[in-house]
Coordinates of C-alpha atoms and ligand atoms in Angstrom, one line a residue:
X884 CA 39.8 35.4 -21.7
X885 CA 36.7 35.7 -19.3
X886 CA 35.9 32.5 -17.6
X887 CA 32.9 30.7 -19.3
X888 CA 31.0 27.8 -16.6
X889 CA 31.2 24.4 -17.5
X890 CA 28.1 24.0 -18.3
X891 CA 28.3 26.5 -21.3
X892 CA 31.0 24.8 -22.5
X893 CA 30.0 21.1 -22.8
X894 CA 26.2 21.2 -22.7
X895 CA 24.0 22.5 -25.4
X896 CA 21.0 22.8 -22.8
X897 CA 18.9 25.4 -23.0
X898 CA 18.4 27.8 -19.7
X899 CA 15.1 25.8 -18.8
X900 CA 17.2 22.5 -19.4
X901 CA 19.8 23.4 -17.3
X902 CA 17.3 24.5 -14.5
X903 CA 15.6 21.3 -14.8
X904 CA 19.1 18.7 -14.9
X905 CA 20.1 21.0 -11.3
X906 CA 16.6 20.5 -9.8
X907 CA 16.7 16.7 -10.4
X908 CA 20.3 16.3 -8.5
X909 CA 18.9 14.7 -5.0
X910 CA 19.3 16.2 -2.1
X911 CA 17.8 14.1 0.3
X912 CA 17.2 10.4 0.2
X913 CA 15.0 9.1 2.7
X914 CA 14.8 5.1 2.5
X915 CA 12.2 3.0 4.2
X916 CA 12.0 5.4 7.4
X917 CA 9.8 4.2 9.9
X918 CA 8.9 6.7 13.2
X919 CA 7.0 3.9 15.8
X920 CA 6.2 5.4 19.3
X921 CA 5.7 2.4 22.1
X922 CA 2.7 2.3 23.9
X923 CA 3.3 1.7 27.6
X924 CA 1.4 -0.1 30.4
X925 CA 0.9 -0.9 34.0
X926 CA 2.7 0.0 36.9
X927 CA 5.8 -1.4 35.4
X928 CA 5.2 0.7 31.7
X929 CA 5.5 -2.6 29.9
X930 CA 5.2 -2.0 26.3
X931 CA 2.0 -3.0 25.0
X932 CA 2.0 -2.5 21.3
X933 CA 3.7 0.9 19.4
X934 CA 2.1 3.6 17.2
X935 CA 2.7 3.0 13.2
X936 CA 3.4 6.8 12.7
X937 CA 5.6 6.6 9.5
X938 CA 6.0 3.0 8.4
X939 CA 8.4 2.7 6.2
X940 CA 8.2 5.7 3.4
X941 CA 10.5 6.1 0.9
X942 CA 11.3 9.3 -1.7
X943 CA 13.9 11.8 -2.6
X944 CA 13.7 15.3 -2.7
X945 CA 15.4 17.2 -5.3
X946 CA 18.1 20.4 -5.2
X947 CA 15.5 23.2 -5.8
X948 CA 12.3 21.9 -5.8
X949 CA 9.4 22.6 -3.5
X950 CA 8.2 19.0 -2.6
X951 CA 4.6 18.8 -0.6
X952 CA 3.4 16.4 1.5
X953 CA 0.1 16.3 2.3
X954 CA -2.9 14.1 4.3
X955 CA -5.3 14.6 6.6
X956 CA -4.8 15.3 10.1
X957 CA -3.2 12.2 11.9
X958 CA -1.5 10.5 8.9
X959 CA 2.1 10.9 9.9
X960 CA 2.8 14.1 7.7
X961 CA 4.0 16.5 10.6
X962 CA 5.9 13.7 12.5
X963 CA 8.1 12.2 9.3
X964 CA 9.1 16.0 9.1
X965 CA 10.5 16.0 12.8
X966 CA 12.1 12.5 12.3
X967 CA 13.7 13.5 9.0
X968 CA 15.7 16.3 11.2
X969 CA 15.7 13.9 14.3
X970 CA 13.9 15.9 16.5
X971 CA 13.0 12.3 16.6
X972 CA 15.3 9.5 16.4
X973 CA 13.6 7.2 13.7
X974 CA 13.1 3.9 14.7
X975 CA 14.1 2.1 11.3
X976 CA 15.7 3.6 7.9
X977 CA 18.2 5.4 6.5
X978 CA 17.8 9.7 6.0
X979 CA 20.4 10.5 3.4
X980 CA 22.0 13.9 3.0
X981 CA 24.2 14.8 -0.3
X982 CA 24.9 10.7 0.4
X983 CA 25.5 10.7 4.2
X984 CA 22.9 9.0 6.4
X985 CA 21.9 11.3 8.8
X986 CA 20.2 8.9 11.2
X987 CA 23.6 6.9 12.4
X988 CA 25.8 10.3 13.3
X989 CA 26.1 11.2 16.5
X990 CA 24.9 14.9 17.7
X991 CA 28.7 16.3 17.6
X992 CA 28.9 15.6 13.9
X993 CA 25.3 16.4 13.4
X994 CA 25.5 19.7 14.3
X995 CA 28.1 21.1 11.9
X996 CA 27.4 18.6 9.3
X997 CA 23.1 19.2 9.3
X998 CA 21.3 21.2 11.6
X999 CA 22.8 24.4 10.4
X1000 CA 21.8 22.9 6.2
X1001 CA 18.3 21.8 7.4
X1002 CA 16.0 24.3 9.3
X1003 CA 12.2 23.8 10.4
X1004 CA 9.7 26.4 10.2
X1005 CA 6.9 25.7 12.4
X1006 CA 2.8 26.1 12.4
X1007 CA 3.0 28.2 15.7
X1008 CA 6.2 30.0 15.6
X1009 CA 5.2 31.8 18.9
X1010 CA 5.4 28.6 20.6
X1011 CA 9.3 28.1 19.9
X1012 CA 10.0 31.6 21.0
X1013 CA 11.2 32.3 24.1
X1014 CA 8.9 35.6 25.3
X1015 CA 11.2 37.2 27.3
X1016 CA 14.0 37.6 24.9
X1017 CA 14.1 40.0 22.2
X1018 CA 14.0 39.3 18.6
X1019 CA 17.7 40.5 18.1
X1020 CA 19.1 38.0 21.1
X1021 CA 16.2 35.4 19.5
X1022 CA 18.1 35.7 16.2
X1023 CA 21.5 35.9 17.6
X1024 CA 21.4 32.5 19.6
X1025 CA 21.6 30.1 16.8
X1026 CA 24.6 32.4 14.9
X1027 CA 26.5 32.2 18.1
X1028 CA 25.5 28.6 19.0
X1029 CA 27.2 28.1 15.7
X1030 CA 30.2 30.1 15.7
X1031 CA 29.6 32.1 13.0
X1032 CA 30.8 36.0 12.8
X1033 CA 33.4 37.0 14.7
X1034 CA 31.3 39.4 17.2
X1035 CA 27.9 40.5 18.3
X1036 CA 28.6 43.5 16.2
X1037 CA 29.1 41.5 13.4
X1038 CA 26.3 39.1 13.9
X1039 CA 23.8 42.3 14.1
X1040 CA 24.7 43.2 11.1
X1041 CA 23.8 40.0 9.7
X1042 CA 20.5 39.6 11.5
X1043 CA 19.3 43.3 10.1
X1044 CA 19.8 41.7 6.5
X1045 CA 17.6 39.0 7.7
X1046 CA 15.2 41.1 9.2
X1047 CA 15.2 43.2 6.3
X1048 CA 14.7 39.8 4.4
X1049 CA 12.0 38.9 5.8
X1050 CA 9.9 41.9 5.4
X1051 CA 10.6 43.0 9.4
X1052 CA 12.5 46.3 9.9
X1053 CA 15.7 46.6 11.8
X1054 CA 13.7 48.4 14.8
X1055 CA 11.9 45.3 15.7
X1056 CA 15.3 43.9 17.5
X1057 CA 14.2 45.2 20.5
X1058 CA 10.8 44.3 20.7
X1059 CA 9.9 40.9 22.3
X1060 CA 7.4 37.9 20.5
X1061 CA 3.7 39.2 22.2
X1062 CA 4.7 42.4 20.3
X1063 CA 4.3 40.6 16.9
X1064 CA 1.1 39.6 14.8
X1065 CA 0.6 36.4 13.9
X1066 CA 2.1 36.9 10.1
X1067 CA 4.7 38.7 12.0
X1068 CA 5.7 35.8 14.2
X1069 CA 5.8 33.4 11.3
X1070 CA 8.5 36.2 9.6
X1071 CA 10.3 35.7 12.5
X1072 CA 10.1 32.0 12.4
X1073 CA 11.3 32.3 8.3
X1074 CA 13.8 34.9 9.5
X1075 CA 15.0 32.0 12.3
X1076 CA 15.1 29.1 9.7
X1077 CA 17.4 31.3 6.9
X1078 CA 19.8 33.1 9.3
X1079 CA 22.0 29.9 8.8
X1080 CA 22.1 29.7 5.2
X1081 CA 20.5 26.4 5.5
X1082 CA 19.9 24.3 1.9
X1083 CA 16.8 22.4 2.7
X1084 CA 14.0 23.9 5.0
X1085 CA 11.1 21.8 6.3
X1086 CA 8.0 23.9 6.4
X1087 CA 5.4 22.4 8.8
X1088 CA 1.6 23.6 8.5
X1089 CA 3.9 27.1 8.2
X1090 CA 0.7 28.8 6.8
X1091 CA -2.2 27.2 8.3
X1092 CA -2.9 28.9 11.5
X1093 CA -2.8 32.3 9.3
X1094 CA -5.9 34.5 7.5
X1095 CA -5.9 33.6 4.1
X1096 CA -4.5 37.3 2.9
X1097 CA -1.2 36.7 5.6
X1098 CA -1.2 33.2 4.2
X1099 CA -0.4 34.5 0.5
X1100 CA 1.8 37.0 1.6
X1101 CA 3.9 34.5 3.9
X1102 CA 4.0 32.0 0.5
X1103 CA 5.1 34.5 -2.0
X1104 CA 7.8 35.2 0.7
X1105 CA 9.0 31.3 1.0
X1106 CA 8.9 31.7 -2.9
X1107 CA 10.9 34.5 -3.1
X1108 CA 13.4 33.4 -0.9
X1109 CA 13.7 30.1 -2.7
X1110 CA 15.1 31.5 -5.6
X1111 CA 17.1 34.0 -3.8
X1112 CA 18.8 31.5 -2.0
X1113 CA 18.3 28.7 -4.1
X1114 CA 16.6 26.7 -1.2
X1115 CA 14.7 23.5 -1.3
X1116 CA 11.3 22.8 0.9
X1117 CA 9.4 20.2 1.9
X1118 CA 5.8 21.6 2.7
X1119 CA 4.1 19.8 4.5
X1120 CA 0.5 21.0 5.0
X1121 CA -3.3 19.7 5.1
X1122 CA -4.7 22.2 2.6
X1123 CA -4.1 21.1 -1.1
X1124 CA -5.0 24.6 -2.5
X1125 CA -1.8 25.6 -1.3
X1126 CA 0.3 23.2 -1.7
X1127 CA -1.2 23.1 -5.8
X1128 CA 0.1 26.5 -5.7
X1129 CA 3.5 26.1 -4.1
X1130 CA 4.9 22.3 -4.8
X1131 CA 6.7 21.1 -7.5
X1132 CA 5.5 17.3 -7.0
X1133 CA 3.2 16.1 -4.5
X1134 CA 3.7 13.3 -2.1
X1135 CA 0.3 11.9 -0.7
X1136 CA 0.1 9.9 2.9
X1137 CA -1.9 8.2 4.6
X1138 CA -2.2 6.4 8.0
X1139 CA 1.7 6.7 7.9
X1140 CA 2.6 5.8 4.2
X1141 CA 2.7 7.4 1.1
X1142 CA 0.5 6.3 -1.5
X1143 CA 1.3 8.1 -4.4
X1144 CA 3.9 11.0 -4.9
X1145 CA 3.9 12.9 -8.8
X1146 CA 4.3 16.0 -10.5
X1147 CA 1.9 18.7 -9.1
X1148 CA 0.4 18.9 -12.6
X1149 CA -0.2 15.3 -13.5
X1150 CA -1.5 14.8 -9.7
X1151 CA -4.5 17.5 -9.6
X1152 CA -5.1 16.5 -13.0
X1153 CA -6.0 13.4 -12.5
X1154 CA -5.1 11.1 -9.4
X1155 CA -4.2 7.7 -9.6
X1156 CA -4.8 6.4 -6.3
X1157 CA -8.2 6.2 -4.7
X1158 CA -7.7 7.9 -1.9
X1159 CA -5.5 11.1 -3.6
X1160 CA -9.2 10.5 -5.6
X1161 CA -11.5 11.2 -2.5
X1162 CA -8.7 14.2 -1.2
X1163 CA -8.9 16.1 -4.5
X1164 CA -12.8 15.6 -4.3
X1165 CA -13.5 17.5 -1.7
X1166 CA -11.8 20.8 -3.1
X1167 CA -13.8 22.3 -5.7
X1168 CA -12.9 23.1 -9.0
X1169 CA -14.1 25.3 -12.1
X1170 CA -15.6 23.0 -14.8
X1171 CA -14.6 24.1 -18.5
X1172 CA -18.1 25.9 -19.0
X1173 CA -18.0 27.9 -15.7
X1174 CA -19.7 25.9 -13.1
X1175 CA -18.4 24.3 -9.5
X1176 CA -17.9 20.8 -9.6
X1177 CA -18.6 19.3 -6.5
X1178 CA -18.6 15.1 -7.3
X1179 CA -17.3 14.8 -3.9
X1180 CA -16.0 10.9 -3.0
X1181 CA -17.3 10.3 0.6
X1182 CA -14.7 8.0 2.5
X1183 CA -16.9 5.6 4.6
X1184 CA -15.8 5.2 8.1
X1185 CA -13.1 7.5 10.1
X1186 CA -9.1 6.4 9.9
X1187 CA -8.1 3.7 12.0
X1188 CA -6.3 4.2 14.1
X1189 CA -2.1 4.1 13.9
X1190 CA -1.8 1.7 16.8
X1191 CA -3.4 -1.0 15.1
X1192 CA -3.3 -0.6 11.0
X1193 CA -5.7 -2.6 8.8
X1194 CA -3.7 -5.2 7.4
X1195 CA -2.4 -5.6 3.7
X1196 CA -3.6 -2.2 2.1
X1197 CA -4.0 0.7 5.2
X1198 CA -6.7 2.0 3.2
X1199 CA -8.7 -1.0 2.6
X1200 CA -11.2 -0.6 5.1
X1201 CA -12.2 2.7 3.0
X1202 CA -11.3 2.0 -0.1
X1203 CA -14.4 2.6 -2.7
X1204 CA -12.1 0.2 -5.2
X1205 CA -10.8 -2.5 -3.1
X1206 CA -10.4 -6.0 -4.1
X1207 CA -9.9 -9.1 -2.4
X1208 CA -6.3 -9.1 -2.3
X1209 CA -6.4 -5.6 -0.4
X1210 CA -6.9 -7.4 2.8
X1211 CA -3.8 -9.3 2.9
X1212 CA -1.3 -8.0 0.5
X1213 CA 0.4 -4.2 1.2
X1214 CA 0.9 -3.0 -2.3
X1215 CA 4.6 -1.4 -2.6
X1216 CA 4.8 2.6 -4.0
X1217 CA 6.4 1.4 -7.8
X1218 CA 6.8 3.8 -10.7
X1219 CA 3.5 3.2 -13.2
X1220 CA 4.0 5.7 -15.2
X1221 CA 7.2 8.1 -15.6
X1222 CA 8.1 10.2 -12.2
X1223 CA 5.3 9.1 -11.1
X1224 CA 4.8 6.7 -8.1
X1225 CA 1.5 4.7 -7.0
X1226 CA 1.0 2.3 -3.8
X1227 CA -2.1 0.3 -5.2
X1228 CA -2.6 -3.1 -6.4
X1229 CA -5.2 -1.6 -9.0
X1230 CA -2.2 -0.4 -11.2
X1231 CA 1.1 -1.7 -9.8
X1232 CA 0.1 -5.7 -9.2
X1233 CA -2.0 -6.9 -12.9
X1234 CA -1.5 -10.5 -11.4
X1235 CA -3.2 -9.6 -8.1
X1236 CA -6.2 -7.9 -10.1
Ligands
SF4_2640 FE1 -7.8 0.4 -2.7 FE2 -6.7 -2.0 -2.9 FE3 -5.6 0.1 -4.1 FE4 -5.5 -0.1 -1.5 S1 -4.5 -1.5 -2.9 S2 -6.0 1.7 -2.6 S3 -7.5 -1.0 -1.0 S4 -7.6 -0.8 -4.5

């Protein structure tokens, strides 16, 4: 008898069913992860007061899906990515990986136990390469840093597939990073970040120093290898057009938190939380009878600074709804309505309002 999966046998699921019960299995857990940076003084670099960079963010991210993160520039986005892989050490939390908290091992159990699952692809790949080796010994370093293949014969063979991949042909091994374009270079980057079978990938502002043609084509490439390799992503990026077009659900931050996180759908449909309000303003969209609509919310004021966070709500000083109780009480991200989270008094606090 041929074997028949498990899941054939006892569920009647559909195939869309069964997609969606395996993309809701977490992955990674990250509890109340906070990233502050002291601020140093004097002659004796007495600390003065630390940087709020992440403070305290919570969510999980889910085998399979594509989970964006965006915010403006300055909100925490790009450093909660480094901290989750611990190219910085977090200051508080827990950063939970199929169950294990990542933040407490030490580096000789990291190293077989994560960095090969998570990889980080960056804004300006050129920057991480080394331009005086060649893409083949660029590519081989982390496979031998890993002990994996037996020899460089072997591990050739196994960066050509990547290459190939990737879109790159099997010549480029000998050429060195100047040689590259910039949608190149971000191949490379992709073609770094996969050659370890990794399970999760962190993709930082990947796309946002490319033209917009290179950007679609690097996109359709993250999406093609997602389901090849059944990766997960967290995308973290500035520009909401594409992260509508590449994220599954949509976390929002500002001034280190997050302040709502939802389906992609339900989120550019209509957002919850005034600032995910004045962010979806500014990108235009197509009315039902053709024309542009352009209702842009104007934020008053510029982000305060991380160092020194309005109390209760961060966004009060901003906020075109705010209430009295914004001032003094910070409004906890709670479910308001199914898979979907909100950090607001206006919906999650009816005693406060
Ligand atoms: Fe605005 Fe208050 Fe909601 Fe913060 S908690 S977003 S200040 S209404």
């Amino acid at each position: 008898m041929g074997s028949t999966s498990l899941l054939e046998v006892a569920s009647p699921l559909n195939a869309e069913e069964v997609t969606k019960v395996i993309k809701e299995e977490t992955l990674l857990e990250v509890q109340n992860l906070k990233m502050h940076f002291p601020i140093k003084a004097g002659i004796i670099q007495r600390v003065v007061g630390h940087v709020k960079a992440v403070d305290d963010i919570s969510f999980r991210v889910r085998k399979g899906e594509t989970l964006g993160i965006v915010g403006e520039s300055g909100c925490g986005k790009s450093t909660m990515g480094r901290a989750l892989i611990r190219l910085y050490e977090p200051t508080d939390g827990k950063v939970l990986y199929d169950g294990i908290d990542i933040t407490k091992l030490p580096e000789r159990e990291l190293r077989p136990l994560i960095r090969k699952k998570i990889q980080m692809i960056f804004q300006d790949p050129y920057a991480s390469l080394n331009p005086r080796k060649s893409l083949g010994n660029l590519l081989n370093e982390p496979l031998k840093a890993h002990g994996l293949y037996a020899n460089l014969k072997e591990r050739n063979e196994k960066i050509k597939e990547i290459l190939d991949v990737v879109g790159l042909h099997s010549s480029s091994m000998n050429h060195y990073p100047n040689e590259f374009s910039g949608g190149q270079r971000q191949r490379i980057g992709i073609a770094r970040a996969i050659v370890l079978n990794p399970e999760l990938i962190i993709a930082d502002e990947a796309v946002s120093a490319l033209d917009v043609s290179i950007q679609a084509q690097i996109i359709n490439l993250l999406e093609d290898l997602q389901s090849q390799f059944n990766l997960t992503y967290i995308f973290i990026s500035h520009d909401l057009s594409v992260v509508r077009h590449i994220a599954d659900r949509v976390g929002v931050m500002y001034l280190g938190k997050l302040v709502e996180l939802a389906d992609k759908d339900d989120l550019y449909a209509e957002a919850l939380h005034p600032y995910t309000q004045a962010l979806l303003s500014a990108v235009p969209t197509i009315r039902q009878n053709g024309s542009v609509n352009r209702d842009r919310i104007i934020l008053k004021g510029d982000i305060p600074s991380s160092s020194n966070p309005p109390t209760g709500c961060v966004f009060h000083t901003r906020c075109p709804a705010k209430i009295k109780a914004c001032e003094t009480i910070v409004p906890q991200l709670k479910e308001v309505q199914p898979n979907r989270l909100v950090a607001c008094h206006l919906y999650n606090n009816p005693q406060i309002v």
